[in-house]
Structures are given as C-alpha cells and as structure tokens.
C-alpha cells in the first residue's frame, strides 16, 4: 500500500463546554464552577481525531454552524491533523454539549445537535473522497440518510465500511447491507439484539464475568453483519467473523489505572479503522485498537485524551508480545 491508509469519517461534531463544579446543580440552583473548557467532541469528530492521530490520512465529513464555535471546532480538528476541506458550515448554531462534572466525576450533560442535524445528504466531493478511501467510518449521531448514503457509496466503490453503531437506534436495511464491520459496546449490542435488557450499563459486568452471554450476542449480530467487534471496557473486546471457523475470539485489554473512560470507544474505533486500512488482520487490529482505548482512559476528557500512534504502539508492544 502506498503511504498511510485513507480514512473518511462521516459523523457528528460538537463543542463540549465543560465546567467542573463541587456539585451538580439541582432544579433552580446555581453553583459556582471553575474555568470553562471548550473542547472538540461528538463521536464523529472524536473518531476523526483518533484516526488522524493513529496515522491515517483522515478526512472528516460533518457540519458546524456559522457561530464562533464552528471556527473553534474546525481549528481543533485541523490541529489534530484532520482534513477539514469537506466540513460544511451551516447557517445557525454549532452542535454543543453542555457538561457539568462534579468532584467525584459524576456528570450532567445537555446536547444541542445544532448543525449536525443538517448533515442529511452527501456532495459529489464527499462521494469522491469516500470512493478513494480505504475505510469509511460512521456513527449514528447524525441523520441516518447521509450515513446510509455514505455506506452505500463506499460499498459500490470497494471502500470498506465500518459502523460504530452508537448511540443505538434502528437501522435501515440499506445501511445494514452495506456494513463490513460493526463495532458496538455491550449496551448497544444488547439494544440491537434485545438479548439483554436495553439500558444495562456495561460497567455492571465484571471484567472476569463468564463470556458466554457476550459470545451469544456476537453470534446474533453476525446474522446481520459479516464482522462484529463487541467492546466491554476493561474486560476487552470480542471479535466474530461470519465467514470462518474460528468462533468468537476474546482480545483482552491492556491493564491500566483508568482515570476517565470518556471516548475510549472513539479512540478504539478510530485506531481500528487505521489498522484495518493498513491491511492488518482483524485480531491484530483489535489488539492495536485496544491499546488505543486503554491509553485514552489514562487522561481526563474526550478528544484531548486520544493517543498518537507512538503511544498506541508502545502500549501494544508492551501488552501483546506473541
Ligand atoms: P465505549 O466507550 O464505547 O463504551 P468501551 O468502554 O467498551 O467503549 O471501551 C472501548 C475499548 O477501550 C475496550 O474494548 C478496551 O479495549 C478499551 N478500554 C476501555 N476502558 C478500559 C479500561 N478501563 N482499561 C483498559 N482498556 C479499556
């Protein structure tokens, strides 16, 4: 392959406005917080940043608003090495997540989708970039029409389609049929299969839990998707391939002292797309992505905690020696 892999991410972009305060305000209450941080966020932007830092030539297809936040977001994406030439500017507000974090790490969040809601169709330039890419990476925080169009465009052009089905929602058949690899966490997998009650938090599952239920979930998802990766935080991930007789394989995560698990899934998906685009096999890609996810939980915040390639490589080599 000539040069680094080309990854196109189609998805959401928000500005996360984060304030730390001694406690979360109740109804009608005002609390005094610390200084405001304005940080790039949204699953699409986070995964584009993750892919770029992991070494891809990454182009982001998304929408920001015509307000000042839109410019901040564009600058932060570009500073992480993401190609923002296909980023649209829609009249009106940028997507914003208002986040209050208290002294024990509990948070309260309000999301205003803003310009993300305008990402309903692709342009010719978007389609050309997707057709020229090695991997298309999508999530479900933007209108499903454009996600579906992107996936179908990729499939017709021979570009691999990776879907991180987060947050969980019903998927049109056209989208399901175009996906080469599905990435979900346990909560999303449960919602998509109804095998476990929706709303169950993956942190409720101990790291040493019997993996029989997880294997059953992956097997059920393999009825609809040819390749499935199910992530379970510190317990690692489970990988299943429909065409193959290896069964569902467990890839343990590196053991780390987690500080903040926000965006671990985004670091994982972005790095996975890069490794897969480099032509590495799926188990190896899952290991490398697990190293990226594990490093991301060592620092506070979402996009600022997403690791660069050297840090991923270091953790990967230290963890998976065979
Ligand atoms: P999401 O953020 O989408 O819920 P997960 O929490 O399952 O995703 O994390 C994705 C991946 O990141 C995991 O499969 C694992 O490889 C890595 N990871 C997440 N949390 C930890 C942790 N506490 N220790 C080590 N690795 C982790």
PDB file of N, CA and C and ligand atoms in Angstrom, residues 185 188 202 231-234 236-237 253-254 256 258 261 263-265 268 289-290 293-294 297, ligand 1:
ATOM      1  N   UNK A 185     -20.528  -1.336  21.784  1.00  0.00           N
ATOM      2  CA  UNK A 185     -20.247  -1.726  23.170  1.00  0.00           C
ATOM      3  C   UNK A 185     -21.388  -2.630  23.644  1.00  0.00           C
ATOM      4  N   UNK A 188     -24.986  -1.157  23.498  1.00  0.00           N
ATOM      5  CA  UNK A 188     -25.506  -1.047  22.128  1.00  0.00           C
ATOM      6  C   UNK A 188     -25.833  -2.430  21.563  1.00  0.00           C
ATOM      7  N   UNK A 202     -22.626  -1.269  30.697  1.00  0.00           N
ATOM      8  CA  UNK A 202     -21.572  -2.284  30.561  1.00  0.00           C
ATOM      9  C   UNK A 202     -20.696  -2.346  31.809  1.00  0.00           C
ATOM     10  N   UNK A 231     -17.171  -4.345  22.308  1.00  0.00           N
ATOM     11  CA  UNK A 231     -16.218  -3.864  23.319  1.00  0.00           C
ATOM     12  C   UNK A 231     -16.872  -3.862  24.696  1.00  0.00           C
ATOM     13  N   UNK A 232     -16.076  -4.175  25.712  1.00  0.00           N
ATOM     14  CA  UNK A 232     -16.587  -4.207  27.086  1.00  0.00           C
ATOM     15  C   UNK A 232     -15.602  -3.579  28.044  1.00  0.00           C
ATOM     16  N   UNK A 233     -15.179  -2.353  27.752  1.00  0.00           N
ATOM     17  CA  UNK A 233     -14.320  -1.617  28.668  1.00  0.00           C
ATOM     18  C   UNK A 233     -13.083  -2.401  29.058  1.00  0.00           C
ATOM     19  N   UNK A 234     -12.786  -2.429  30.364  1.00  0.00           N
ATOM     20  CA  UNK A 234     -11.566  -3.076  30.851  1.00  0.00           C
ATOM     21  C   UNK A 234     -11.533  -4.574  30.563  1.00  0.00           C
ATOM     22  N   UNK A 236     -12.052  -5.899  27.776  1.00  0.00           N
ATOM     23  CA  UNK A 236     -11.525  -6.125  26.431  1.00  0.00           C
ATOM     24  C   UNK A 236     -12.614  -6.174  25.380  1.00  0.00           C
ATOM     25  N   UNK A 237     -12.328  -6.843  24.263  1.00  0.00           N
ATOM     26  CA  UNK A 237     -13.340  -6.918  23.208  1.00  0.00           C
ATOM     27  C   UNK A 237     -13.444  -8.337  22.669  1.00  0.00           C
ATOM     28  N   UNK A 253      -7.971  -6.452  27.085  1.00  0.00           N
ATOM     29  CA  UNK A 253      -7.472  -5.070  27.031  1.00  0.00           C
ATOM     30  C   UNK A 253      -6.221  -4.955  27.894  1.00  0.00           C
ATOM     31  N   UNK A 254      -5.332  -4.033  27.568  1.00  0.00           N
ATOM     32  CA  UNK A 254      -4.210  -3.761  28.467  1.00  0.00           C
ATOM     33  C   UNK A 254      -4.734  -3.379  29.853  1.00  0.00           C
ATOM     34  N   UNK A 256      -4.718  -1.126  32.890  1.00  0.00           N
ATOM     35  CA  UNK A 256      -4.284   0.241  33.220  1.00  0.00           C
ATOM     36  C   UNK A 256      -5.095   0.770  34.396  1.00  0.00           C
ATOM     37  N   UNK A 258      -7.486   3.331  35.182  1.00  0.00           N
ATOM     38  CA  UNK A 258      -8.330   4.264  34.438  1.00  0.00           C
ATOM     39  C   UNK A 258      -8.586   5.534  35.245  1.00  0.00           C
ATOM     40  N   UNK A 261     -12.964   7.256  31.470  1.00  0.00           N
ATOM     41  CA  UNK A 261     -13.191   6.349  30.329  1.00  0.00           C
ATOM     42  C   UNK A 261     -13.973   7.008  29.183  1.00  0.00           C
ATOM     43  N   UNK A 263     -14.834   8.496  25.824  1.00  0.00           N
ATOM     44  CA  UNK A 263     -14.238   8.428  24.480  1.00  0.00           C
ATOM     45  C   UNK A 263     -13.293   7.243  24.273  1.00  0.00           C
ATOM     46  N   UNK A 264     -13.263   6.265  25.186  1.00  0.00           N
ATOM     47  CA  UNK A 264     -12.455   5.059  24.941  1.00  0.00           C
ATOM     48  C   UNK A 264     -12.925   4.389  23.658  1.00  0.00           C
ATOM     49  N   UNK A 265     -14.237   4.320  23.483  1.00  0.00           N
ATOM     50  CA  UNK A 265     -14.787   3.701  22.279  1.00  0.00           C
ATOM     51  C   UNK A 265     -14.400   4.466  21.016  1.00  0.00           C
ATOM     52  N   UNK A 268     -10.810   3.684  20.269  1.00  0.00           N
ATOM     53  CA  UNK A 268     -10.784   2.301  19.778  1.00  0.00           C
ATOM     54  C   UNK A 268     -11.200   2.255  18.296  1.00  0.00           C
ATOM     55  N   UNK A 289      -6.228  -1.485  18.471  1.00  0.00           N
ATOM     56  CA  UNK A 289      -7.319  -0.599  18.888  1.00  0.00           C
ATOM     57  C   UNK A 289      -7.519  -0.655  20.399  1.00  0.00           C
ATOM     58  N   UNK A 290      -7.342  -1.839  20.991  1.00  0.00           N
ATOM     59  CA  UNK A 290      -7.474  -1.966  22.442  1.00  0.00           C
ATOM     60  C   UNK A 290      -6.385  -1.167  23.145  1.00  0.00           C
ATOM     61  N   UNK A 293      -7.588   2.367  23.033  1.00  0.00           N
ATOM     62  CA  UNK A 293      -8.663   2.588  24.013  1.00  0.00           C
ATOM     63  C   UNK A 293      -8.103   2.663  25.424  1.00  0.00           C
ATOM     64  N   UNK A 294      -7.179   1.779  25.741  1.00  0.00           N
ATOM     65  CA  UNK A 294      -6.617   1.749  27.093  1.00  0.00           C
ATOM     66  C   UNK A 294      -5.804   3.015  27.384  1.00  0.00           C
ATOM     67  N   UNK A 297      -7.918   6.131  28.378  1.00  0.00           N
ATOM     68  CA  UNK A 297      -8.548   6.244  29.701  1.00  0.00           C
ATOM     69  C   UNK A 297      -7.556   6.726  30.773  1.00  0.00           C
TER      70      UNK A 297
HETATM   71  P1  LIG B   1     -17.419   2.766  24.895  1.00  0.00           P
HETATM   72  O1  LIG B   1     -16.623   3.966  25.303  1.00  0.00           O
HETATM   73  O2  LIG B   1     -17.949   2.860  23.500  1.00  0.00           O
HETATM   74  O3  LIG B   1     -18.434   2.320  25.897  1.00  0.00           O
HETATM   75  P2  LIG B   1     -15.665   0.667  25.908  1.00  0.00           P
HETATM   76  O4  LIG B   1     -15.820   1.253  27.266  1.00  0.00           O
HETATM   77  O5  LIG B   1     -16.095  -0.744  25.710  1.00  0.00           O
HETATM   78  O6  LIG B   1     -16.339   1.578  24.780  1.00  0.00           O
HETATM   79  O7  LIG B   1     -14.103   0.802  25.523  1.00  0.00           O
HETATM   80  C1  LIG B   1     -13.597   0.505  24.243  1.00  0.00           C
HETATM   81  C2  LIG B   1     -12.273  -0.218  24.381  1.00  0.00           C
HETATM   82  O8  LIG B   1     -11.320   0.630  25.046  1.00  0.00           O
HETATM   83  C3  LIG B   1     -12.322  -1.521  25.223  1.00  0.00           C
HETATM   84  O9  LIG B   1     -12.681  -2.628  24.433  1.00  0.00           O
HETATM   85  C4  LIG B   1     -10.888  -1.598  25.726  1.00  0.00           C
HETATM   86  O10 LIG B   1     -10.037  -2.151  24.731  1.00  0.00           O
HETATM   87  C5  LIG B   1     -10.515  -0.135  25.937  1.00  0.00           C
HETATM   88  N1  LIG B   1     -10.813   0.264  27.338  1.00  0.00           N
HETATM   89  C6  LIG B   1     -11.887   0.946  27.785  1.00  0.00           C
HETATM   90  N2  LIG B   1     -11.852   1.091  29.135  1.00  0.00           N
HETATM   91  C7  LIG B   1     -10.708   0.496  29.544  1.00  0.00           C
HETATM   92  C8  LIG B   1     -10.079   0.295  30.816  1.00  0.00           C
HETATM   93  N3  LIG B   1     -10.624   0.761  31.950  1.00  0.00           N
HETATM   94  N4  LIG B   1      -8.897  -0.378  30.849  1.00  0.00           N
HETATM   95  C9  LIG B   1      -8.328  -0.843  29.707  1.00  0.00           C
HETATM   96  N5  LIG B   1      -8.872  -0.680  28.484  1.00  0.00           N
HETATM   97  C10 LIG B   1     -10.054  -0.032  28.394  1.00  0.00           C
END
